[in-house]
Short mmCIF file of C-alpha atoms and ligand atoms in Angstrom, two decimals:
data_model
loop_
_atom_site.label_atom_id
_atom_site.label_comp_id
_atom_site.label_asym_id
_atom_site.label_seq_id
_atom_site.Cartn_x
_atom_site.Cartn_y
_atom_site.Cartn_z
CA MET A 85 -25.27 -37.04 -52.58
CA GLY A 86 -22.10 -36.71 -50.50
CA ILE A 87 -18.67 -38.22 -51.16
CA PHE A 88 -18.45 -39.10 -47.39
CA LYS A 89 -20.62 -41.10 -45.17
CA TYR A 90 -21.21 -38.80 -42.08
CA GLU A 91 -21.58 -40.59 -38.74
CA LYS A 92 -23.34 -37.95 -36.44
CA ILE A 93 -24.31 -35.11 -38.68
CA THR A 94 -26.74 -34.80 -41.45
CA CYS A 95 -26.35 -32.56 -44.42
CA PRO A 96 -29.29 -30.20 -45.14
CA ALA A 97 -31.99 -31.90 -47.42
CA ILE A 98 -32.11 -28.61 -49.40
CA GLY A 99 -29.11 -26.93 -50.96
CA THR A 100 -26.35 -27.74 -53.35
CA LYS A 101 -22.59 -28.24 -53.00
CA ILE A 102 -20.03 -25.61 -54.03
CA THR A 103 -17.81 -27.40 -56.58
CA LEU A 104 -14.62 -26.91 -58.37
CA GLU A 105 -14.54 -26.55 -62.12
CA ASN A 106 -11.48 -25.61 -64.20
CA GLU A 107 -9.58 -24.33 -61.19
CA LYS A 108 -12.49 -22.00 -60.22
CA ILE A 109 -15.17 -22.46 -57.57
CA ASN A 110 -18.63 -22.80 -58.91
CA VAL A 111 -21.23 -21.45 -56.41
CA PRO A 112 -24.83 -22.47 -56.78
CA ASN A 113 -27.75 -20.04 -55.66
CA ASN A 114 -28.30 -22.13 -52.55
CA PRO A 115 -24.85 -23.35 -51.40
CA ILE A 116 -24.51 -25.69 -48.42
CA ILE A 117 -22.00 -24.09 -46.11
CA PRO A 118 -20.74 -25.92 -42.96
CA PHE A 119 -20.18 -23.81 -39.97
CA ILE A 120 -18.62 -24.51 -36.53
CA THR A 121 -20.16 -22.39 -33.57
CA GLY A 122 -16.85 -22.60 -31.66
CA ASP A 123 -16.05 -22.36 -28.00
CA GLY A 124 -16.26 -19.43 -25.63
CA ILE A 125 -17.66 -16.33 -27.36
CA GLY A 126 -18.39 -18.57 -30.40
CA ILE A 127 -22.00 -19.02 -29.03
CA ASP A 128 -22.36 -15.20 -29.19
CA ILE A 129 -20.70 -14.12 -32.35
CA THR A 130 -21.65 -17.16 -34.67
CA PRO A 131 -25.44 -16.75 -34.60
CA ALA A 132 -24.97 -12.83 -35.07
CA MET A 133 -22.69 -13.52 -38.04
CA LYS A 134 -25.33 -15.88 -39.57
CA ASP A 135 -28.15 -13.43 -39.07
CA VAL A 136 -26.20 -10.59 -40.82
CA ILE A 137 -25.02 -12.85 -43.75
CA ASN A 138 -28.58 -14.23 -44.21
CA ALA A 139 -30.05 -10.77 -44.21
CA CYS A 140 -27.55 -9.26 -46.70
CA VAL A 141 -27.93 -12.12 -49.11
CA ALA A 142 -31.69 -11.92 -49.03
CA LYS A 143 -31.58 -8.19 -49.61
CA ALA A 144 -28.90 -8.18 -52.24
CA TYR A 145 -30.47 -10.96 -54.44
CA ASN A 146 -34.23 -10.54 -53.60
CA GLY A 147 -34.38 -14.04 -52.20
CA GLU A 148 -32.87 -15.69 -55.19
CA LYS A 149 -29.82 -16.73 -53.35
CA LYS A 150 -29.79 -18.32 -49.88
CA ILE A 151 -27.10 -20.07 -47.88
CA GLN A 152 -28.00 -23.42 -46.51
CA TRP A 153 -26.09 -23.60 -43.15
CA PHE A 154 -24.82 -27.04 -42.17
CA GLU A 155 -23.74 -27.23 -38.47
CA ILE A 156 -20.51 -29.36 -37.97
CA PHE A 157 -18.59 -29.73 -34.76
CA ALA A 158 -15.10 -29.04 -33.19
CA GLY A 159 -13.92 -28.15 -29.77
CA GLU A 160 -16.06 -28.62 -26.63
CA LYS A 161 -19.45 -29.18 -28.61
CA ALA A 162 -17.69 -32.01 -30.62
CA ALA A 163 -16.21 -33.57 -27.54
CA GLU A 164 -19.69 -33.94 -26.12
CA LYS A 165 -21.22 -35.38 -29.21
CA TYR A 166 -18.34 -37.55 -30.40
CA ASN A 167 -17.23 -39.11 -27.00
CA GLY A 168 -14.37 -36.84 -26.41
CA ASP A 169 -13.12 -36.28 -29.90
CA PHE A 170 -12.49 -32.58 -30.29
CA LEU A 171 -11.84 -32.66 -33.99
CA PRO A 172 -14.03 -35.53 -35.54
CA LYS A 173 -13.49 -36.99 -39.04
CA ASP A 174 -17.12 -35.81 -39.89
CA THR A 175 -15.91 -32.25 -39.52
CA LEU A 176 -12.73 -32.57 -41.59
CA ASN A 177 -14.69 -34.38 -44.31
CA ALA A 178 -17.36 -31.76 -44.38
CA ILE A 179 -14.80 -29.02 -44.69
CA GLN A 180 -13.21 -30.88 -47.79
CA GLU A 181 -16.42 -31.90 -49.41
CA PHE A 182 -18.26 -28.43 -49.28
CA VAL A 183 -15.12 -26.40 -50.15
CA VAL A 184 -16.12 -23.14 -48.21
CA SER A 185 -16.97 -23.12 -44.55
CA ILE A 186 -16.76 -20.72 -41.56
CA LYS A 187 -15.91 -21.33 -37.91
CA GLY A 188 -15.93 -19.55 -34.46
CA PRO A 189 -12.88 -19.66 -32.24
CA LEU A 190 -11.72 -22.79 -30.59
CA ALA A 191 -9.96 -23.09 -27.16
CA THR A 192 -6.41 -24.49 -26.72
CA PRO A 193 -5.22 -25.20 -23.17
CA ILE A 194 -1.77 -23.71 -22.65
CA GLY A 195 1.05 -26.20 -21.83
CA GLY A 196 -1.46 -29.17 -21.78
CA GLY A 197 -1.31 -32.22 -23.95
CA MET A 198 -3.81 -31.11 -26.58
CA ARG A 199 -2.46 -29.21 -29.55
CA SER A 200 -4.38 -26.31 -31.05
CA LEU A 201 -7.47 -27.45 -33.03
CA ASN A 202 -7.21 -24.38 -35.10
CA VAL A 203 -3.71 -25.21 -36.24
CA ALA A 204 -4.74 -28.92 -36.75
CA ILE A 205 -7.51 -27.82 -39.18
CA ARG A 206 -5.13 -25.56 -41.04
CA GLN A 207 -2.42 -28.35 -41.34
CA ILE A 208 -4.60 -31.23 -42.09
CA MET A 209 -6.47 -29.45 -44.82
CA ASN A 210 -3.27 -27.85 -46.09
CA LEU A 211 -4.97 -24.37 -45.79
CA TYR A 212 -1.51 -22.78 -46.22
CA ALA A 213 -2.45 -19.11 -46.43
CA CYS A 214 -3.96 -17.32 -43.50
CA ILE A 215 -5.20 -14.11 -44.93
CA ARG A 216 -6.04 -11.17 -42.50
CA PRO A 217 -7.16 -7.87 -43.93
CA VAL A 218 -6.60 -4.87 -41.55
CA ARG A 219 -8.40 -1.55 -42.30
CA TYR A 220 -9.76 1.37 -40.44
CA PHE A 221 -13.44 2.23 -40.04
CA ASP A 222 -14.16 5.85 -39.19
CA PHE A 223 -14.88 6.84 -35.58
CA VAL A 224 -13.38 3.65 -34.22
CA ASN A 225 -10.88 4.42 -31.33
CA SER A 226 -7.31 3.91 -32.18
CA PRO A 227 -4.02 4.62 -30.37
CA LEU A 228 -2.76 6.06 -33.75
CA LYS A 229 -2.95 9.69 -34.86
CA ASN A 230 -3.72 8.66 -38.45
CA PRO A 231 -5.28 5.19 -38.32
CA GLU A 232 -6.86 5.72 -41.72
CA ALA A 233 -3.56 5.05 -43.21
CA VAL A 234 -3.71 1.47 -42.06
CA ASN A 235 -4.87 -0.62 -44.92
CA MET A 236 -2.83 -3.81 -45.08
CA VAL A 237 -3.53 -7.49 -45.89
CA ILE A 238 -1.41 -10.04 -43.98
CA PHE A 239 -0.64 -13.27 -45.73
CA ARG A 240 0.62 -15.67 -42.94
CA GLU A 241 2.08 -19.07 -43.71
CA ASN A 242 -0.17 -21.62 -41.87
CA THR A 243 1.40 -25.02 -41.89
CA GLU A 244 5.02 -24.62 -40.87
CA ASP A 245 7.39 -22.73 -38.39
CA VAL A 246 7.39 -23.30 -34.70
CA TYR A 247 3.67 -24.01 -35.08
CA ALA A 248 4.31 -27.24 -36.88
CA GLY A 249 4.06 -29.09 -33.58
CA HIS A 250 7.46 -30.72 -33.43
CA GLU A 251 8.12 -29.95 -29.76
CA TRP A 252 9.19 -31.94 -26.77
CA ALA A 253 9.25 -31.10 -23.06
CA GLY A 254 12.42 -30.40 -21.14
CA ASN A 255 13.97 -33.55 -19.64
CA SER A 256 11.66 -35.75 -21.74
CA THR A 257 13.38 -38.89 -23.35
CA GLN A 258 12.89 -37.30 -26.80
CA ALA A 259 14.34 -33.92 -25.87
CA LYS A 260 17.38 -35.58 -24.34
CA LYS A 261 17.89 -37.78 -27.42
CA ILE A 262 17.85 -34.82 -29.71
CA ILE A 263 20.31 -32.76 -27.56
CA GLU A 264 22.64 -35.69 -27.34
CA PHE A 265 22.38 -36.26 -31.04
CA LEU A 266 23.14 -32.64 -31.81
CA ALA A 267 26.06 -32.57 -29.49
CA LYS A 268 27.59 -35.74 -30.95
CA GLU A 269 26.94 -34.90 -34.58
CA PHE A 270 27.38 -31.09 -34.77
CA ASN A 271 29.11 -30.29 -31.49
CA THR A 272 26.18 -28.02 -30.40
CA LYS A 273 25.86 -27.05 -26.65
CA ILE A 274 22.34 -27.05 -25.41
CA ARG A 275 21.53 -27.22 -21.69
CA PRO A 276 20.42 -30.83 -20.96
CA ASP A 277 17.07 -29.80 -19.34
CA SER A 278 15.97 -27.78 -22.35
CA GLY A 279 12.59 -28.09 -24.01
CA ILE A 280 13.06 -28.47 -27.80
CA GLY A 281 10.95 -27.09 -30.59
CA ILE A 282 11.78 -27.40 -34.35
CA LYS A 283 11.20 -24.60 -36.83
CA PRO A 284 10.81 -25.96 -40.33
CA ILE A 285 10.56 -23.50 -43.15
CA SER A 286 10.44 -25.07 -46.59
CA GLU A 287 10.93 -23.53 -50.06
CA LYS A 288 7.72 -25.11 -51.30
CA ALA A 289 5.39 -23.83 -48.43
CA SER A 290 7.17 -20.37 -48.49
CA LYS A 291 6.77 -19.96 -52.25
CA ASN A 292 3.10 -21.19 -52.20
CA LEU A 293 2.29 -18.53 -49.68
CA ILE A 294 4.22 -15.84 -51.36
CA ARG A 295 2.80 -16.62 -54.64
CA LYS A 296 -0.74 -16.26 -53.25
CA ALA A 297 0.25 -12.83 -51.74
CA ILE A 298 1.62 -11.63 -55.08
CA GLN A 299 -1.33 -12.80 -57.07
CA PHE A 300 -3.65 -11.02 -54.64
CA ALA A 301 -1.61 -7.79 -54.88
CA ILE A 302 -1.65 -7.96 -58.70
CA GLU A 303 -5.49 -8.75 -58.85
CA GLN A 304 -6.37 -6.01 -56.28
CA ASN A 305 -3.97 -3.31 -57.72
CA ARG A 306 -2.05 -3.01 -54.53
CA GLN A 307 1.16 -0.89 -54.17
CA SER A 308 3.61 -3.14 -52.45
CA ILE A 309 4.42 -6.51 -50.92
CA THR A 310 6.64 -6.71 -47.89
CA LEU A 311 8.45 -10.00 -46.93
CA VAL A 312 8.73 -9.88 -43.12
CA HIS A 313 11.40 -12.05 -41.55
CA LYS A 314 14.11 -12.33 -38.90
CA GLY A 315 16.70 -13.51 -41.41
CA ASN A 316 19.60 -11.65 -39.84
CA ILE A 317 19.36 -14.12 -36.98
CA MET A 318 17.66 -17.18 -38.36
CA LYS A 319 19.34 -17.26 -41.69
CA PHE A 320 18.44 -20.68 -43.09
CA THR A 321 14.71 -20.53 -42.15
CA GLU A 322 13.51 -16.80 -41.99
CA GLY A 323 16.38 -15.66 -44.15
CA ALA A 324 15.63 -18.35 -46.76
CA PHE A 325 11.98 -17.24 -46.78
CA LYS A 326 13.07 -13.78 -47.93
CA THR A 327 15.59 -15.15 -50.55
CA TRP A 328 12.90 -17.49 -51.93
CA GLY A 329 10.43 -14.59 -52.08
CA TYR A 330 12.69 -12.42 -54.16
CA GLU A 331 13.52 -15.37 -56.31
CA LEU A 332 9.92 -16.21 -57.00
CA ALA A 333 9.13 -12.60 -57.84
CA GLU A 334 11.93 -12.57 -60.29
CA ASN A 335 11.11 -15.82 -61.94
CA GLU A 336 7.31 -15.76 -62.03
CA PHE A 337 6.17 -12.07 -61.76
CA SER A 338 9.00 -9.82 -63.16
CA LYS A 339 6.32 -8.21 -65.43
CA TYR A 340 4.55 -6.81 -62.48
CA LEU A 341 7.18 -6.39 -59.65
CA ILE A 342 10.13 -4.28 -58.95
CA THR A 343 12.34 -4.06 -55.99
CA GLU A 344 13.15 -1.01 -53.92
CA ASP A 345 16.57 -0.85 -55.46
CA ASP A 346 14.97 -0.77 -58.85
CA VAL A 347 12.74 2.17 -57.81
CA TRP A 348 15.94 4.18 -57.29
CA GLU A 349 18.21 2.81 -59.85
CA LYS A 350 15.81 2.52 -62.77
CA TYR A 351 12.92 4.92 -62.05
CA ASN A 352 14.52 7.94 -60.33
CA GLY A 353 12.88 7.30 -56.91
CA GLU A 354 9.34 7.26 -58.30
CA GLN A 355 7.35 4.03 -58.31
CA PRO A 356 5.66 3.57 -61.78
CA LYS A 357 1.87 3.27 -61.47
CA ASP A 358 1.87 -0.11 -63.17
CA LYS A 359 4.44 -1.81 -61.03
CA ILE A 360 4.15 -3.25 -57.45
CA VAL A 361 7.25 -2.78 -55.22
CA ILE A 362 8.48 -5.93 -53.43
CA LYS A 363 10.53 -5.22 -50.35
CA ASP A 364 11.50 -6.81 -47.11
CA ARG A 365 11.70 -5.81 -43.53
CA ILE A 366 13.16 -7.36 -40.43
CA ALA A 367 10.26 -8.41 -38.08
CA ASP A 368 11.23 -6.24 -35.03
CA ASN A 369 11.64 -3.14 -37.34
CA MET A 370 8.24 -4.04 -38.97
CA LEU A 371 6.46 -3.88 -35.65
CA GLN A 372 7.81 -0.35 -35.22
CA GLN A 373 7.07 0.59 -38.92
CA ILE A 374 3.38 -0.34 -38.91
CA LEU A 375 3.03 2.16 -35.98
CA THR A 376 5.22 4.92 -37.33
CA LYS A 377 4.69 4.69 -41.17
CA PRO A 378 1.64 2.59 -41.81
CA GLU A 379 1.14 4.21 -45.13
CA GLU A 380 4.24 2.54 -46.55
CA TYR A 381 2.86 -0.96 -46.16
CA ASP A 382 0.19 -2.90 -48.10
CA VAL A 383 0.41 -6.63 -48.70
CA ILE A 384 2.56 -8.50 -46.18
CA ALA A 385 3.93 -11.94 -46.63
CA THR A 386 5.43 -13.68 -43.64
CA MET A 387 5.82 -16.97 -41.67
CA ASN A 388 3.55 -18.33 -39.04
CA LEU A 389 4.78 -16.79 -35.70
CA ASN A 390 5.55 -13.32 -37.18
CA GLY A 391 2.16 -13.29 -38.79
CA ASP A 392 0.42 -14.03 -35.52
CA TYR A 393 2.17 -11.16 -33.80
CA LEU A 394 1.67 -8.71 -36.65
CA SER A 395 -2.14 -9.60 -36.83
CA ASP A 396 -2.90 -8.82 -33.26
CA ALA A 397 -0.67 -5.69 -33.23
CA LEU A 398 -2.28 -4.41 -36.46
CA ALA A 399 -5.84 -5.18 -35.06
CA ALA A 400 -5.18 -2.96 -32.03
CA GLN A 401 -4.25 -0.01 -34.34
CA VAL A 402 -7.79 -0.21 -35.88
CA GLY A 403 -10.11 -0.95 -33.01
CA GLY A 404 -8.95 -4.18 -31.65
CA LEU A 405 -9.58 -7.92 -32.10
CA GLY A 406 -13.36 -7.43 -32.33
CA MET A 407 -12.74 -6.02 -35.78
CA ALA A 408 -10.27 -8.50 -37.08
CA PRO A 409 -11.38 -11.01 -39.70
CA GLY A 410 -9.49 -13.82 -41.36
CA ALA A 411 -9.46 -16.66 -43.83
CA ASN A 412 -7.52 -19.92 -44.13
CA ILE A 413 -7.12 -20.84 -47.78
CA GLY A 414 -5.53 -23.73 -49.53
CA ASP A 415 -5.62 -24.24 -53.26
CA PHE A 416 -9.36 -24.12 -53.14
CA THR A 417 -10.67 -25.13 -49.75
CA ALA A 418 -11.31 -22.20 -47.48
CA VAL A 419 -12.25 -21.86 -43.73
CA PHE A 420 -13.17 -18.32 -42.70
CA GLU A 421 -12.65 -17.22 -38.98
CA ALA A 422 -11.91 -14.33 -36.82
CA THR A 423 -8.33 -13.49 -35.77
CA HIS A 424 -9.17 -13.70 -32.17
CA GLY A 425 -9.70 -16.55 -29.73
CA THR A 426 -12.57 -17.60 -27.46
CA ALA A 427 -12.17 -14.75 -24.98
CA PRO A 428 -13.70 -17.02 -22.19
CA LYS A 429 -14.41 -14.24 -19.71
CA TYR A 430 -17.15 -12.87 -22.10
CA ALA A 431 -18.56 -16.23 -23.18
CA GLY A 432 -22.39 -16.32 -23.27
CA LYS A 433 -22.70 -12.72 -22.04
CA ASP A 434 -24.17 -11.47 -25.38
CA MET A 435 -21.48 -8.69 -25.11
CA VAL A 436 -18.50 -8.98 -27.50
CA ASN A 437 -18.18 -7.54 -30.90
CA PRO A 438 -19.29 -9.90 -33.69
CA GLY A 439 -17.67 -7.63 -36.23
CA SER A 440 -14.63 -9.92 -36.55
CA LEU A 441 -16.68 -12.89 -37.51
CA ILE A 442 -19.15 -10.77 -39.65
CA LEU A 443 -16.08 -9.37 -41.54
CA SER A 444 -14.87 -12.91 -42.07
CA GLY A 445 -18.28 -13.75 -43.42
CA VAL A 446 -17.75 -10.78 -45.80
CA MET A 447 -14.56 -12.30 -47.02
CA MET A 448 -16.36 -15.59 -47.57
CA LEU A 449 -19.06 -13.80 -49.68
CA GLU A 450 -16.13 -12.20 -51.81
CA TYR A 451 -14.53 -15.54 -52.10
CA MET A 452 -17.94 -16.81 -53.54
CA ASN A 453 -18.08 -13.74 -55.81
CA TRP A 454 -21.26 -12.55 -54.04
CA GLU A 455 -19.91 -9.04 -53.86
CA LYS A 456 -23.39 -7.33 -54.03
CA ALA A 457 -24.04 -8.97 -50.56
CA SER A 458 -20.65 -8.31 -49.10
CA LYS A 459 -20.85 -4.57 -49.97
CA LEU A 460 -24.13 -4.29 -48.22
CA VAL A 461 -22.56 -5.51 -45.01
CA ILE A 462 -19.57 -3.15 -45.20
CA ASN A 463 -21.83 -0.14 -45.85
CA ALA A 464 -24.16 -1.08 -43.04
CA LEU A 465 -21.30 -1.74 -40.57
CA GLU A 466 -19.70 1.61 -41.37
CA LYS A 467 -23.04 3.28 -40.86
CA THR A 468 -23.61 1.51 -37.60
CA ILE A 469 -20.22 2.59 -36.21
CA VAL A 470 -20.69 6.17 -37.36
CA GLN A 471 -24.04 6.25 -35.47
CA GLY A 472 -22.16 5.35 -32.33
CA THR A 473 -24.38 2.19 -31.71
CA VAL A 474 -21.61 -0.20 -30.92
CA THR A 475 -20.50 -3.10 -28.71
CA TYR A 476 -18.42 -2.47 -25.49
CA ASP A 477 -15.05 -2.64 -27.11
CA LEU A 478 -15.90 0.25 -29.64
CA ALA A 479 -17.83 2.28 -27.02
CA ARG A 480 -14.87 2.26 -24.66
CA ASN A 481 -13.13 5.63 -24.69
CA ARG A 482 -15.82 7.06 -27.28
CA ASP A 483 -18.07 9.95 -26.19
CA ASN A 484 -21.75 9.53 -26.56
CA ALA A 485 -21.54 6.06 -27.76
CA ILE A 486 -24.60 3.79 -27.07
CA LYS A 487 -23.29 0.40 -25.85
CA LEU A 488 -25.28 -2.56 -27.60
CA SER A 489 -25.31 -6.24 -26.94
CA THR A 490 -23.77 -8.61 -29.57
CA SER A 491 -27.29 -9.56 -30.82
CA ASP A 492 -28.56 -5.94 -30.85
CA TYR A 493 -25.41 -4.82 -32.67
CA ALA A 494 -26.27 -7.46 -35.33
CA LYS A 495 -29.87 -6.20 -35.52
CA ALA A 496 -28.61 -2.54 -35.86
CA ILE A 497 -26.28 -3.67 -38.79
CA ILE A 498 -29.21 -5.46 -40.36
CA LYS A 499 -31.40 -2.32 -39.99
CA ASN A 500 -28.70 -0.25 -41.76
CA MET A 501 -28.61 -2.31 -44.91
CA GLU A 502 -29.67 -0.47 -47.96
CA VAL A 503 -29.76 -2.05 -51.43
CA ILE A 504 -26.93 -0.54 -53.58
P1 NAP B 275 -8.59 -13.80 -27.22
O1 NAP B 275 -9.72 -14.89 -27.09
O2 NAP B 275 -8.36 -13.43 -28.67
O3 NAP B 275 -9.05 -12.55 -26.40
C1 NAP B 275 -8.12 -11.59 -25.93
C2 NAP B 275 -8.84 -10.23 -25.75
O4 NAP B 275 -9.19 -9.68 -27.02
C3 NAP B 275 -10.22 -10.27 -25.07
O5 NAP B 275 -10.04 -10.35 -23.59
C4 NAP B 275 -10.73 -8.90 -25.46
O6 NAP B 275 -10.08 -7.85 -24.89
C5 NAP B 275 -10.41 -9.01 -26.92
N1 NAP B 275 -11.38 -9.66 -27.84
C6 NAP B 275 -11.23 -10.81 -28.41
N2 NAP B 275 -12.24 -11.07 -29.13
C7 NAP B 275 -13.12 -10.05 -29.06
C8 NAP B 275 -14.43 -9.66 -29.60
N3 NAP B 275 -15.11 -10.39 -30.40
N4 NAP B 275 -14.96 -8.37 -29.31
C9 NAP B 275 -14.30 -7.58 -28.40
N5 NAP B 275 -13.12 -7.80 -27.88
C10 NAP B 275 -12.49 -9.08 -28.18
O7 NAP B 275 -7.18 -14.34 -26.56
P2 NAP B 275 -6.92 -15.25 -25.41
O8 NAP B 275 -7.86 -14.92 -24.22
O9 NAP B 275 -5.41 -15.14 -25.27
O10 NAP B 275 -7.24 -16.77 -25.87
C11 NAP B 275 -8.35 -17.53 -25.42
C12 NAP B 275 -8.42 -18.94 -26.11
O11 NAP B 275 -8.53 -18.67 -27.49
C13 NAP B 275 -7.09 -19.70 -25.91
O12 NAP B 275 -7.47 -20.97 -25.62
C14 NAP B 275 -6.51 -19.52 -27.40
O13 NAP B 275 -5.61 -20.59 -27.60
C15 NAP B 275 -7.65 -19.57 -28.21
N6 NAP B 275 -7.41 -18.84 -29.61
C16 NAP B 275 -8.13 -19.40 -30.57
C17 NAP B 275 -7.98 -18.78 -31.89
C18 NAP B 275 -8.78 -19.40 -32.98
O14 NAP B 275 -9.84 -20.01 -32.72
N7 NAP B 275 -8.42 -19.24 -34.21
C19 NAP B 275 -7.20 -17.65 -32.02
C20 NAP B 275 -6.46 -17.20 -30.88
C21 NAP B 275 -6.57 -17.85 -29.61
P3 NAP B 275 -10.59 -6.93 -23.70
O15 NAP B 275 -10.79 -7.87 -22.59
O16 NAP B 275 -9.52 -5.92 -23.47
O17 NAP B 275 -11.72 -6.20 -24.22
#
């Protein structure tokens, strides 16, 4: 049935592929969904996520729909199975063929020769938009006085910036060559022992990302889109991102969008209900704004590095990384994953919060238009947190909380599911 011949994995005998039809995804009742368990705490959170997603689908659709999970491999498990290959062709082919997949975190050694597998998957599959919703759940501990004001969705460009992987070590032949070339051609003065990294920001990738963010804001009736950049310093990369964002808004979405200046000049300081405001903020200021005035920010569009910083900072405001889901989406292919990494010190201890990956699963169900099931999970998760039966991270600093293991927390969420 497949378009690829797989070397070391076997597609489930039951189940049907999600396909693309007229620029829309077509989801059968028994879709085959590839999953990667992941390194570190992947072995704790991935089974918990699968249990919760299976339970909500069964409950929402009375057994009419069922996901057929298809295990594929990346990271340490892949290296064992595929003779040291951390990201086998089988895995990339399955992600492409089955359109929607979900993964646990993968480890990246710092400063070693290996580049991030997560970044590689996003770049190879051109999953150019990393989408990370951040919202507050009642009773979760937060360093903010009014954490309920945090309700943002970050759109982070996934394929460029200093993450593109064009980087050479200090004193390497390549770094020296680049330094000499720049000195000769452009009279630049860079210390000869410097490591060199290149920061490409293209009009095409920036506009693809910003377009997705604007379309989302329109579809979801959001209030504003903020372009976050450091364009005052990096004028032709981050500054250009801002310029291209406003240009795109004017050329393609002028019916829906107005600028902050328009609000004052054309609408007397009152944002009309049927218009979305597009604005921009410098990245360092934005990190302050999300703490001091979170209610003023809604959809955020930014480049790779800023998006990474903002995601973790915002996650901390609503309960930490254990509550932070995400998705990597291209034109159609989508890989859902938590914001956090492998948290190695907790690996295999059945202790961490699976909420991040469960909420990534919720995003996956929404992407598949299985909202009846996704709503069941959200309601059950809210209820479980209110009851104070939570994992260590949410029990920390909360009076009378009952600390549950990862697997028991998943069971508590399943128990709290009610058909709506
Ligand atoms: P991390 O794995 O994100 O963990 C940092 C801290 O966040 C943990 O020590 C823990 O804080 C908290 N945390 C993370 N996940 C949690 C969960 N499910 N429940 C509760 N708390 C959670 O960051 P790291 O230790 O810097 O990175 C470890 C490895 O992961 C690195 O190799 C990195 O490259 C990789 N990484 C992978 C991805 C990915 O797969 N997409 C993303 C980021 C990093 P407390 O100890 O304070 O409770």
